């Protein structure tokens, strides 16, 4: 079978050969640096060594920070629901968002240059609803894998003339895995080929049983083209939100999640963030992922300057030195030293994880060449 000399393996992982032999010994194999081991063992070694358990003192850095933030937040109040629209390609997700925005964003607000910030909020009679329009399941998964659950409710859009498709099923799985309640929106009801009953029947095979069929999943039949049923859909969102009793402290240091970020000519790093707790203010020192900086300016989704943003409200912030990854948590810190400490710790961890992935890839390609 394929073999590799321990010292070569060590070199490729950028560690001392002695560390590898020591680990081998722990695994019950006494091997010298110039001896060879088989691929399975080598893979185990890489996995073990690549697996960098975070030292206790380092997690403490983050825990302390978290505690300090929690302590400072107060005045818990009802907050708007954050909604993500999911569904199969071409089933009308973007059209639905556009229609909602068109009918619910006041003309004056929409008149300006509408910025794409990956999220926006609309006012309905029953309250504000925030939509994440970072489309697609990839973004949803990225956020989830970072533990940054940003969505309260999923609207599952299914075209009445097409029915349940692979990405519909995927969306259902994502929502389930994260415990996010689903509201079904059967779209394209204006079409003569619309067959909502067929769709509802198909959905039951994924155990999505709508209220119409005796289940408990709310359902709206809509047309993103004509606007039919959209008010009812928003009403269902509000009802669901009330059931969930969504709350957050409105005062204190803000905490939230990065929706997306980019570098813009003349503005620098621009990060769209969604506040989850507390209030974010212009001038706050923000730690986002591995970067920190003072919020120089904030704008809402219509490009208007705002001075502060509370729970569930999305804003764009300027002032970070670089672009934090989508799904990174952000929080406001009072102490620049602490911010630097955590930022450095995170940057190191990122580097280590990158190195680990590179090592794995190098080892794999090495064996392919043999
Ligand atoms: P992806 O972003 O590619 O996944 O698609 P999407 O789900 O955002 O669909 P999109 O809103 O782009 O709509 C796809 C097509 O369906 C477009 O041609 C829309 O005009 C059309 N469409 C969307 N909603 C409706 C509707 O309610 N009725 C009719 N007749 N057409 C619709
Ligand atoms: Mg779209």
mmCIF file of C-alpha atoms and ligand atoms in Angstrom:
data_model
loop_
_atom_site.group_PDB
_atom_site.id
_atom_site.type_symbol
_atom_site.label_atom_id
_atom_site.label_comp_id
_atom_site.label_asym_id
_atom_site.label_seq_id
_atom_site.Cartn_x
_atom_site.Cartn_y
_atom_site.Cartn_z
ATOM 1 C CA UNK A 1 0.000 0.000 0.000
ATOM 2 C CA UNK A 2 0.969 3.655 -0.295
ATOM 3 C CA UNK A 3 3.385 4.867 2.327
ATOM 4 C CA UNK A 4 4.887 8.108 3.487
ATOM 5 C CA UNK A 5 7.987 8.818 5.533
ATOM 6 C CA UNK A 6 7.154 10.465 8.852
ATOM 7 C CA UNK A 7 9.604 13.349 8.424
ATOM 8 C CA UNK A 8 8.121 14.145 4.997
ATOM 9 C CA UNK A 9 4.658 14.148 6.431
ATOM 10 C CA UNK A 10 5.773 16.431 9.253
ATOM 11 C CA UNK A 11 7.414 18.794 6.834
ATOM 12 C CA UNK A 12 4.311 19.010 4.728
ATOM 13 C CA UNK A 13 2.238 19.822 7.768
ATOM 14 C CA UNK A 14 4.812 22.407 8.864
ATOM 15 C CA UNK A 15 5.357 20.678 12.208
ATOM 16 C CA UNK A 16 8.372 19.007 13.803
ATOM 17 C CA UNK A 17 8.856 15.306 13.027
ATOM 18 C CA UNK A 18 9.055 14.715 16.770
ATOM 19 C CA UNK A 19 5.490 15.928 17.184
ATOM 20 C CA UNK A 20 4.346 13.345 14.700
ATOM 21 C CA UNK A 21 6.287 10.483 16.280
ATOM 22 C CA UNK A 22 4.958 11.515 19.668
ATOM 23 C CA UNK A 23 1.419 11.426 18.405
ATOM 24 C CA UNK A 24 2.049 8.061 16.752
ATOM 25 C CA UNK A 25 3.282 6.756 20.050
ATOM 26 C CA UNK A 26 0.092 7.924 21.712
ATOM 27 C CA UNK A 27 -1.761 5.983 19.063
ATOM 28 C CA UNK A 28 0.239 2.914 20.006
ATOM 29 C CA UNK A 29 2.726 2.896 17.153
ATOM 30 C CA UNK A 30 6.414 3.334 17.688
ATOM 31 C CA UNK A 31 7.803 4.767 14.480
ATOM 32 C CA UNK A 32 11.024 6.674 13.847
ATOM 33 C CA UNK A 33 11.117 9.892 11.862
ATOM 34 C CA UNK A 34 12.785 8.228 8.906
ATOM 35 C CA UNK A 35 10.353 5.330 8.782
ATOM 36 C CA UNK A 36 7.242 5.169 6.646
ATOM 37 C CA UNK A 37 3.609 4.892 7.669
ATOM 38 C CA UNK A 38 0.587 3.999 5.556
ATOM 39 C CA UNK A 39 -1.958 6.423 4.177
ATOM 40 C CA UNK A 40 -4.690 5.633 6.675
ATOM 41 C CA UNK A 41 -2.382 6.365 9.593
ATOM 42 C CA UNK A 42 -1.087 9.495 7.897
ATOM 43 C CA UNK A 43 -4.637 10.724 7.402
ATOM 44 C CA UNK A 44 -5.366 10.138 11.067
ATOM 45 C CA UNK A 45 -2.290 12.131 12.011
ATOM 46 C CA UNK A 46 -3.301 15.015 9.802
ATOM 47 C CA UNK A 47 -6.753 14.976 11.238
ATOM 48 C CA UNK A 48 -5.465 14.891 14.799
ATOM 49 C CA UNK A 49 -2.891 17.611 14.276
ATOM 50 C CA UNK A 50 -5.146 19.748 12.197
ATOM 51 C CA UNK A 51 -7.682 19.561 14.926
ATOM 52 C CA UNK A 52 -6.688 22.570 16.970
ATOM 53 C CA UNK A 53 -8.633 22.580 20.190
ATOM 54 C CA UNK A 54 -9.101 26.173 21.251
ATOM 55 C CA UNK A 55 -7.172 26.780 24.462
ATOM 56 C CA UNK A 56 -9.389 27.530 27.438
ATOM 57 C CA UNK A 57 -7.821 30.913 27.959
ATOM 58 C CA UNK A 58 -8.802 31.912 24.446
ATOM 59 C CA UNK A 59 -12.441 30.926 24.642
ATOM 60 C CA UNK A 60 -12.481 32.877 27.852
ATOM 61 C CA UNK A 61 -11.600 35.973 25.880
ATOM 62 C CA UNK A 62 -14.822 35.588 23.931
ATOM 63 C CA UNK A 63 -16.924 34.522 26.907
ATOM 64 C CA UNK A 64 -15.886 37.534 28.943
ATOM 65 C CA UNK A 65 -16.773 39.754 26.083
ATOM 66 C CA UNK A 66 -20.170 38.142 25.691
ATOM 67 C CA UNK A 67 -20.885 38.504 29.383
ATOM 68 C CA UNK A 68 -19.988 42.148 29.386
ATOM 69 C CA UNK A 69 -22.322 42.724 26.467
ATOM 70 C CA UNK A 70 -25.230 40.808 28.012
ATOM 71 C CA UNK A 71 -24.924 42.777 31.201
ATOM 72 C CA UNK A 72 -25.229 46.028 29.427
ATOM 73 C CA UNK A 73 -28.377 45.188 27.479
ATOM 74 C CA UNK A 74 -31.732 45.968 29.012
ATOM 75 C CA UNK A 75 -35.323 47.023 28.382
ATOM 76 C CA UNK A 76 -36.594 43.881 26.671
ATOM 77 C CA UNK A 77 -39.307 44.574 24.106
ATOM 78 C CA UNK A 78 -41.120 42.908 21.238
ATOM 79 C CA UNK A 79 -39.003 42.982 18.107
ATOM 80 C CA UNK A 80 -39.907 42.637 14.428
ATOM 81 C CA UNK A 81 -39.662 39.178 12.845
ATOM 82 C CA UNK A 82 -36.814 38.483 10.430
ATOM 83 C CA UNK A 83 -38.035 36.562 7.410
ATOM 84 C CA UNK A 84 -36.154 34.705 4.689
ATOM 85 C CA UNK A 85 -37.848 33.784 1.435
ATOM 86 C CA UNK A 86 -36.764 30.427 0.066
ATOM 87 C CA UNK A 87 -37.822 28.201 -2.761
ATOM 88 C CA UNK A 88 -36.922 26.655 -6.080
ATOM 89 C CA UNK A 89 -35.330 28.587 -8.946
ATOM 90 C CA UNK A 90 -37.802 30.788 -10.811
ATOM 91 C CA UNK A 91 -40.648 30.169 -8.416
ATOM 92 C CA UNK A 92 -40.823 33.912 -7.769
ATOM 93 C CA UNK A 93 -38.761 34.760 -4.672
ATOM 94 C CA UNK A 94 -37.337 37.958 -6.103
ATOM 95 C CA UNK A 95 -40.670 38.965 -7.630
ATOM 96 C CA UNK A 96 -42.343 38.520 -4.270
ATOM 97 C CA UNK A 97 -39.738 40.625 -2.478
ATOM 98 C CA UNK A 98 -40.034 43.293 -5.155
ATOM 99 C CA UNK A 99 -43.799 43.351 -4.894
ATOM 100 C CA UNK A 100 -43.706 43.626 -1.124
ATOM 101 C CA UNK A 101 -41.200 46.420 -1.335
ATOM 102 C CA UNK A 102 -43.190 48.184 -4.024
ATOM 103 C CA UNK A 103 -46.430 48.081 -2.084
ATOM 104 C CA UNK A 104 -45.080 48.551 1.407
ATOM 105 C CA UNK A 105 -42.195 50.961 1.138
ATOM 106 C CA UNK A 106 -43.465 54.532 1.117
ATOM 107 C CA UNK A 107 -42.947 56.194 -2.280
ATOM 108 C CA UNK A 108 -40.693 58.853 -0.794
ATOM 109 C CA UNK A 109 -38.421 56.263 0.691
ATOM 110 C CA UNK A 110 -38.269 54.162 -2.426
ATOM 111 C CA UNK A 111 -37.708 57.184 -4.623
ATOM 112 C CA UNK A 112 -34.048 57.566 -3.792
ATOM 113 C CA UNK A 113 -31.272 55.302 -4.825
ATOM 114 C CA UNK A 114 -32.279 51.972 -3.408
ATOM 115 C CA UNK A 115 -29.214 50.308 -2.054
ATOM 116 C CA UNK A 116 -28.777 46.632 -2.132
ATOM 117 C CA UNK A 117 -27.941 45.819 1.442
ATOM 118 C CA UNK A 118 -29.182 42.263 1.558
ATOM 119 C CA UNK A 119 -31.998 43.075 3.924
ATOM 120 C CA UNK A 120 -34.777 45.556 4.309
ATOM 121 C CA UNK A 121 -37.735 46.242 6.529
ATOM 122 C CA UNK A 122 -41.290 47.142 5.652
ATOM 123 C CA UNK A 123 -44.088 48.595 7.741
ATOM 124 C CA UNK A 124 -47.395 46.760 7.786
ATOM 125 C CA UNK A 125 -50.494 47.718 9.760
ATOM 126 C CA UNK A 126 -49.534 45.222 12.435
ATOM 127 C CA UNK A 127 -45.910 46.145 12.634
ATOM 128 C CA UNK A 128 -42.528 46.038 11.005
ATOM 129 C CA UNK A 129 -41.282 42.951 9.133
ATOM 130 C CA UNK A 130 -37.650 42.540 8.165
ATOM 131 C CA UNK A 131 -36.723 40.536 5.083
ATOM 132 C CA UNK A 132 -33.348 39.043 4.384
ATOM 133 C CA UNK A 133 -32.979 39.058 0.669
ATOM 134 C CA UNK A 134 -29.526 37.570 0.600
ATOM 135 C CA UNK A 135 -30.904 35.016 -1.745
ATOM 136 C CA UNK A 136 -30.375 31.387 -1.739
ATOM 137 C CA UNK A 137 -29.669 28.514 0.433
ATOM 138 C CA UNK A 138 -25.925 28.919 0.394
ATOM 139 C CA UNK A 139 -26.155 32.096 2.436
ATOM 140 C CA UNK A 140 -28.621 30.498 4.801
ATOM 141 C CA UNK A 141 -26.330 27.533 5.302
ATOM 142 C CA UNK A 142 -23.293 29.761 5.770
ATOM 143 C CA UNK A 143 -25.060 31.654 8.504
ATOM 144 C CA UNK A 144 -26.214 28.508 10.164
ATOM 145 C CA UNK A 145 -22.787 26.923 10.070
ATOM 146 C CA UNK A 146 -21.474 29.997 11.830
ATOM 147 C CA UNK A 147 -24.144 29.572 14.435
ATOM 148 C CA UNK A 148 -25.603 32.892 13.522
ATOM 149 C CA UNK A 149 -29.240 32.090 13.297
ATOM 150 C CA UNK A 150 -30.629 35.242 11.781
ATOM 151 C CA UNK A 151 -33.992 34.105 10.468
ATOM 152 C CA UNK A 152 -37.145 33.722 12.553
ATOM 153 C CA UNK A 153 -39.523 32.622 9.816
ATOM 154 C CA UNK A 154 -39.109 31.040 6.370
ATOM 155 C CA UNK A 155 -41.555 31.834 3.596
ATOM 156 C CA UNK A 156 -41.472 28.848 1.290
ATOM 157 C CA UNK A 157 -42.391 29.962 -2.207
ATOM 158 C CA UNK A 158 -43.730 27.247 -4.486
ATOM 159 C CA UNK A 159 -44.968 28.004 -7.991
ATOM 160 C CA UNK A 160 -48.523 26.765 -8.447
ATOM 161 C CA UNK A 161 -47.776 25.675 -11.997
ATOM 162 C CA UNK A 162 -44.596 23.798 -11.169
ATOM 163 C CA UNK A 163 -44.982 22.212 -7.752
ATOM 164 C CA UNK A 164 -42.464 20.874 -5.290
ATOM 165 C CA UNK A 165 -38.962 20.792 -6.762
ATOM 166 C CA UNK A 166 -35.520 19.779 -5.413
ATOM 167 C CA UNK A 167 -34.735 23.194 -3.960
ATOM 168 C CA UNK A 168 -38.162 23.323 -2.382
ATOM 169 C CA UNK A 169 -37.308 20.151 -0.540
ATOM 170 C CA UNK A 170 -33.885 21.492 0.343
ATOM 171 C CA UNK A 171 -35.454 24.633 1.785
ATOM 172 C CA UNK A 172 -37.788 22.517 3.891
ATOM 173 C CA UNK A 173 -34.805 20.552 5.195
ATOM 174 C CA UNK A 174 -32.896 23.744 6.024
ATOM 175 C CA UNK A 175 -35.841 25.222 7.862
ATOM 176 C CA UNK A 176 -36.358 22.001 9.806
ATOM 177 C CA UNK A 177 -32.695 21.654 10.712
ATOM 178 C CA UNK A 178 -32.673 25.132 12.190
ATOM 179 C CA UNK A 179 -36.108 24.822 13.773
ATOM 180 C CA UNK A 180 -37.445 27.755 11.802
ATOM 181 C CA UNK A 181 -41.219 27.776 11.233
ATOM 182 C CA UNK A 182 -42.396 27.707 7.622
ATOM 183 C CA UNK A 183 -45.170 29.662 5.965
ATOM 184 C CA UNK A 184 -46.101 28.280 2.549
ATOM 185 C CA UNK A 185 -46.754 30.764 -0.249
ATOM 186 C CA UNK A 186 -48.199 29.158 -3.360
ATOM 187 C CA UNK A 187 -47.183 31.654 -6.034
ATOM 188 C CA UNK A 188 -48.223 32.337 -9.637
ATOM 189 C CA UNK A 189 -51.902 31.857 -8.821
ATOM 190 C CA UNK A 190 -52.710 34.194 -11.713
ATOM 191 C CA UNK A 191 -51.617 31.562 -14.213
ATOM 192 C CA UNK A 192 -54.250 29.440 -15.920
ATOM 193 C CA UNK A 193 -52.062 26.404 -15.358
ATOM 194 C CA UNK A 194 -51.972 26.969 -11.590
ATOM 195 C CA UNK A 195 -52.824 23.818 -9.657
ATOM 196 C CA UNK A 196 -52.460 24.624 -5.958
ATOM 197 C CA UNK A 197 -54.051 21.375 -4.778
ATOM 198 C CA UNK A 198 -51.398 19.361 -6.543
ATOM 199 C CA UNK A 199 -48.713 21.450 -4.818
ATOM 200 C CA UNK A 200 -50.290 21.031 -1.393
ATOM 201 C CA UNK A 201 -50.524 17.313 -1.968
ATOM 202 C CA UNK A 202 -46.855 17.138 -2.941
ATOM 203 C CA UNK A 203 -45.848 19.103 0.144
ATOM 204 C CA UNK A 204 -47.490 16.550 2.410
ATOM 205 C CA UNK A 205 -44.933 13.991 1.212
ATOM 206 C CA UNK A 206 -42.343 16.150 3.032
ATOM 207 C CA UNK A 207 -44.642 16.365 6.035
ATOM 208 C CA UNK A 208 -45.476 19.959 5.296
ATOM 209 C CA UNK A 209 -49.203 19.816 5.932
ATOM 210 C CA UNK A 210 -50.897 23.155 5.477
ATOM 211 C CA UNK A 211 -53.865 24.380 7.464
ATOM 212 C CA UNK A 212 -56.118 23.827 4.474
ATOM 213 C CA UNK A 213 -55.252 20.144 4.644
ATOM 214 C CA UNK A 214 -55.706 19.828 8.373
ATOM 215 C CA UNK A 215 -52.115 20.536 9.330
ATOM 216 C CA UNK A 216 -50.594 23.483 11.123
ATOM 217 C CA UNK A 217 -48.471 25.109 8.443
ATOM 218 C CA UNK A 218 -49.907 28.508 7.474
ATOM 219 C CA UNK A 219 -50.673 28.930 3.793
ATOM 220 C CA UNK A 220 -51.230 31.865 1.469
ATOM 221 C CA UNK A 221 -52.093 31.645 -2.200
ATOM 222 C CA UNK A 222 -50.478 34.573 -3.927
ATOM 223 C CA UNK A 223 -49.395 36.154 -7.144
ATOM 224 C CA UNK A 224 -46.213 38.154 -7.069
ATOM 225 C CA UNK A 225 -47.312 39.509 -10.423
ATOM 226 C CA UNK A 226 -50.744 40.895 -9.519
ATOM 227 C CA UNK A 227 -50.170 41.314 -5.791
ATOM 228 C CA UNK A 228 -53.045 38.990 -4.971
ATOM 229 C CA UNK A 229 -52.780 37.416 -1.529
ATOM 230 C CA UNK A 230 -49.694 39.328 -0.427
ATOM 231 C CA UNK A 231 -51.460 41.208 2.359
ATOM 232 C CA UNK A 232 -52.759 37.881 3.651
ATOM 233 C CA UNK A 233 -49.246 36.482 3.520
ATOM 234 C CA UNK A 234 -47.856 39.396 5.525
ATOM 235 C CA UNK A 235 -50.700 38.954 7.991
ATOM 236 C CA UNK A 236 -49.672 35.321 8.453
ATOM 237 C CA UNK A 237 -46.114 36.471 9.116
ATOM 238 C CA UNK A 238 -47.338 38.875 11.776
ATOM 239 C CA UNK A 239 -49.494 36.185 13.371
ATOM 240 C CA UNK A 240 -46.627 33.728 13.433
ATOM 241 C CA UNK A 241 -44.356 36.386 14.918
ATOM 242 C CA UNK A 242 -46.865 37.079 17.682
ATOM 243 C CA UNK A 243 -47.021 33.382 18.496
ATOM 244 C CA UNK A 244 -43.247 33.293 18.751
ATOM 245 C CA UNK A 245 -43.152 36.232 21.161
ATOM 246 C CA UNK A 246 -39.981 37.581 19.627
ATOM 247 C CA UNK A 247 -38.211 39.833 22.045
ATOM 248 C CA UNK A 248 -34.911 41.601 22.405
ATOM 249 C CA UNK A 249 -33.358 44.191 24.658
ATOM 250 C CA UNK A 250 -33.543 47.557 22.965
ATOM 251 C CA UNK A 251 -30.961 49.222 25.126
ATOM 252 C CA UNK A 252 -27.292 48.575 25.582
ATOM 253 C CA UNK A 253 -24.426 47.555 23.356
ATOM 254 C CA UNK A 254 -25.602 46.179 20.044
ATOM 255 C CA UNK A 255 -25.055 42.638 18.909
ATOM 256 C CA UNK A 256 -25.986 41.120 15.597
ATOM 257 C CA UNK A 257 -24.931 39.426 12.426
ATOM 258 C CA UNK A 258 -23.191 40.473 9.229
ATOM 259 C CA UNK A 259 -25.502 39.911 6.257
ATOM 260 C CA UNK A 260 -22.958 40.728 3.598
ATOM 261 C CA UNK A 261 -19.976 42.968 3.076
ATOM 262 C CA UNK A 262 -18.012 44.444 0.228
ATOM 263 C CA UNK A 263 -15.295 46.930 -0.624
ATOM 264 C CA UNK A 264 -16.569 50.080 -2.286
ATOM 265 C CA UNK A 265 -14.527 52.692 -4.037
ATOM 266 C CA UNK A 266 -14.460 55.836 -1.974
ATOM 267 C CA UNK A 267 -16.314 54.293 0.950
ATOM 268 C CA UNK A 268 -14.025 51.454 1.931
ATOM 269 C CA UNK A 269 -15.388 48.371 3.612
ATOM 270 C CA UNK A 270 -19.159 48.419 3.706
ATOM 271 C CA UNK A 271 -20.905 45.874 5.885
ATOM 272 C CA UNK A 272 -24.630 45.216 5.950
ATOM 273 C CA UNK A 273 -25.545 44.156 9.422
ATOM 274 C CA UNK A 274 -28.682 43.120 11.183
ATOM 275 C CA UNK A 275 -28.974 44.198 14.796
ATOM 276 C CA UNK A 276 -30.277 41.415 17.012
ATOM 277 C CA UNK A 277 -29.995 43.020 20.432
ATOM 278 C CA UNK A 278 -29.419 46.463 21.820
ATOM 279 C CA UNK A 279 -28.977 49.601 19.778
ATOM 280 C CA UNK A 280 -26.199 50.281 17.319
ATOM 281 C CA UNK A 281 -25.091 53.892 17.213
ATOM 282 C CA UNK A 282 -22.912 55.902 14.943
ATOM 283 C CA UNK A 283 -19.536 56.188 16.641
ATOM 284 C CA UNK A 284 -19.776 52.786 18.326
ATOM 285 C CA UNK A 285 -16.688 50.584 18.333
ATOM 286 C CA UNK A 286 -17.716 47.441 16.495
ATOM 287 C CA UNK A 287 -16.032 44.068 16.463
ATOM 288 C CA UNK A 288 -17.159 42.023 13.463
ATOM 289 C CA UNK A 289 -15.552 38.682 12.819
ATOM 290 C CA UNK A 290 -11.833 39.360 12.866
ATOM 291 C CA UNK A 291 -12.072 43.117 12.290
ATOM 292 C CA UNK A 292 -12.901 46.067 14.452
ATOM 293 C CA UNK A 293 -13.444 49.739 13.895
ATOM 294 C CA UNK A 294 -15.556 52.754 14.793
ATOM 295 C CA UNK A 295 -18.834 53.129 12.925
ATOM 296 C CA UNK A 296 -18.171 56.229 10.824
ATOM 297 C CA UNK A 297 -21.568 56.322 9.171
ATOM 298 C CA UNK A 298 -24.727 54.257 8.964
ATOM 299 C CA UNK A 299 -27.381 54.123 6.278
ATOM 300 C CA UNK A 300 -30.634 52.250 5.928
ATOM 301 C CA UNK A 301 -31.690 50.287 2.844
ATOM 302 C CA UNK A 302 -32.899 53.419 1.106
ATOM 303 C CA UNK A 303 -29.540 55.100 1.475
ATOM 304 C CA UNK A 304 -30.706 57.489 4.209
ATOM 305 C CA UNK A 305 -28.249 58.312 6.931
ATOM 306 C CA UNK A 306 -29.352 56.985 10.295
ATOM 307 C CA UNK A 307 -27.830 57.607 13.701
ATOM 308 C CA UNK A 308 -28.985 54.406 15.368
ATOM 309 C CA UNK A 309 -30.613 51.043 14.708
ATOM 310 C CA UNK A 310 -32.455 48.751 17.113
ATOM 311 C CA UNK A 311 -33.304 45.022 17.107
ATOM 312 C CA UNK A 312 -34.182 43.397 13.753
ATOM 313 C CA UNK A 313 -33.255 46.539 11.859
ATOM 314 C CA UNK A 314 -30.740 46.174 9.026
ATOM 315 C CA UNK A 315 -28.216 48.916 8.299
ATOM 316 C CA UNK A 316 -25.039 49.456 6.365
ATOM 317 C CA UNK A 317 -22.040 50.509 8.348
ATOM 318 C CA UNK A 318 -18.829 52.190 7.284
ATOM 319 C CA UNK A 319 -15.679 52.180 9.334
ATOM 320 C CA UNK A 320 -14.389 48.631 9.447
ATOM 321 C CA UNK A 321 -10.881 48.158 8.036
ATOM 322 C CA UNK A 322 -11.913 45.151 5.952
ATOM 323 C CA UNK A 323 -14.873 42.984 4.974
ATOM 324 C CA UNK A 324 -16.050 40.445 7.569
ATOM 325 C CA UNK A 325 -17.565 37.251 6.169
ATOM 326 C CA UNK A 326 -21.310 36.963 5.779
ATOM 327 C CA UNK A 327 -22.712 35.290 8.839
ATOM 328 C CA UNK A 328 -20.052 36.688 11.211
ATOM 329 C CA UNK A 329 -21.364 37.921 14.498
ATOM 330 C CA UNK A 330 -20.747 41.539 15.339
ATOM 331 C CA UNK A 331 -20.879 43.286 18.632
ATOM 332 C CA UNK A 332 -20.188 46.643 20.120
ATOM 333 C CA UNK A 333 -17.333 46.765 22.590
ATOM 334 C CA UNK A 334 -16.375 49.548 24.912
ATOM 335 C CA UNK A 335 -12.728 48.696 25.131
ATOM 336 C CA UNK A 336 -10.395 48.955 22.156
ATOM 337 C CA UNK A 337 -7.840 46.685 23.805
ATOM 338 C CA UNK A 338 -10.430 43.933 24.188
ATOM 339 C CA UNK A 339 -11.538 44.402 20.591
ATOM 340 C CA UNK A 340 -7.977 44.019 19.351
ATOM 341 C CA UNK A 341 -7.406 40.960 21.523
ATOM 342 C CA UNK A 342 -10.459 39.128 20.220
ATOM 343 C CA UNK A 343 -9.877 40.241 16.632
ATOM 344 C CA UNK A 344 -6.332 38.878 16.777
ATOM 345 C CA UNK A 345 -7.470 35.661 18.369
ATOM 346 C CA UNK A 346 -10.032 35.163 15.626
ATOM 347 C CA UNK A 347 -7.584 36.044 12.869
ATOM 348 C CA UNK A 348 -5.164 33.454 14.269
ATOM 349 C CA UNK A 349 -7.857 30.848 14.399
ATOM 350 C CA UNK A 350 -8.831 31.591 10.788
ATOM 351 C CA UNK A 351 -5.190 31.216 9.762
ATOM 352 C CA UNK A 352 -4.872 27.923 11.588
ATOM 353 C CA UNK A 353 -7.998 26.571 9.993
ATOM 354 C CA UNK A 354 -6.794 27.638 6.583
ATOM 355 C CA UNK A 355 -3.439 25.946 7.178
ATOM 356 C CA UNK A 356 -5.249 22.844 8.298
ATOM 357 C CA UNK A 357 -7.290 22.723 5.114
ATOM 358 C CA UNK A 358 -4.183 23.321 3.011
ATOM 359 C CA UNK A 359 -2.344 20.534 4.774
ATOM 360 C CA UNK A 360 -5.169 18.158 4.138
ATOM 361 C CA UNK A 361 -5.278 19.088 0.488
ATOM 362 C CA UNK A 362 -1.532 18.807 0.127
ATOM 363 C CA UNK A 363 -1.538 15.376 1.679
ATOM 364 C CA UNK A 364 -4.366 14.238 -0.542
ATOM 365 C CA UNK A 365 -2.677 15.424 -3.716
ATOM 366 C CA UNK A 366 0.566 13.891 -2.527
ATOM 367 C CA UNK A 367 -1.062 10.495 -2.327
ATOM 368 C CA UNK A 368 -2.676 10.986 -5.697
ATOM 369 C CA UNK A 369 0.756 11.479 -7.211
ATOM 370 C CA UNK A 370 2.150 8.336 -5.665
HETATM 371 P P1 LIG B 1 -34.167 32.686 -8.840
HETATM 372 O O1 LIG B 1 -33.675 33.905 -8.118
HETATM 373 O O2 LIG B 1 -33.534 32.482 -10.169
HETATM 374 O O3 LIG B 1 -34.121 31.444 -8.004
HETATM 375 O O4 LIG B 1 -35.725 32.919 -9.207
HETATM 376 P P2 LIG B 1 -36.822 33.584 -8.300
HETATM 377 O O5 LIG B 1 -37.437 32.560 -7.421
HETATM 378 O O6 LIG B 1 -36.336 34.821 -7.668
HETATM 379 O O7 LIG B 1 -37.918 33.926 -9.399
HETATM 380 P P3 LIG B 1 -38.216 35.328 -10.067
HETATM 381 O O8 LIG B 1 -38.867 36.240 -9.111
HETATM 382 O O9 LIG B 1 -37.029 35.806 -10.772
HETATM 383 O O10 LIG B 1 -39.346 34.870 -11.100
HETATM 384 C C1 LIG B 1 -39.094 33.944 -12.139
HETATM 385 C C2 LIG B 1 -40.054 34.193 -13.263
HETATM 386 O O11 LIG B 1 -41.388 33.960 -12.854
HETATM 387 C C3 LIG B 1 -40.010 35.632 -13.772
HETATM 388 O O12 LIG B 1 -40.165 35.620 -15.168
HETATM 389 C C4 LIG B 1 -41.226 36.266 -13.120
HETATM 390 O O13 LIG B 1 -41.728 37.306 -13.866
HETATM 391 C C5 LIG B 1 -42.195 35.099 -13.060
HETATM 392 N N1 LIG B 1 -43.121 35.228 -11.946
HETATM 393 C C6 LIG B 1 -42.813 35.375 -10.646
HETATM 394 N N2 LIG B 1 -43.935 35.453 -9.907
HETATM 395 C C7 LIG B 1 -44.967 35.321 -10.759
HETATM 396 C C8 LIG B 1 -46.380 35.316 -10.602
HETATM 397 O O14 LIG B 1 -46.945 35.418 -9.518
HETATM 398 N N3 LIG B 1 -47.119 35.132 -11.729
HETATM 399 C C9 LIG B 1 -46.569 35.001 -12.953
HETATM 400 N N4 LIG B 1 -47.372 34.845 -13.992
HETATM 401 N N5 LIG B 1 -45.242 35.027 -13.136
HETATM 402 C C10 LIG B 1 -44.451 35.184 -12.060
HETATM 403 MG MG1 LIG B 2 -34.326 35.594 -7.509
#
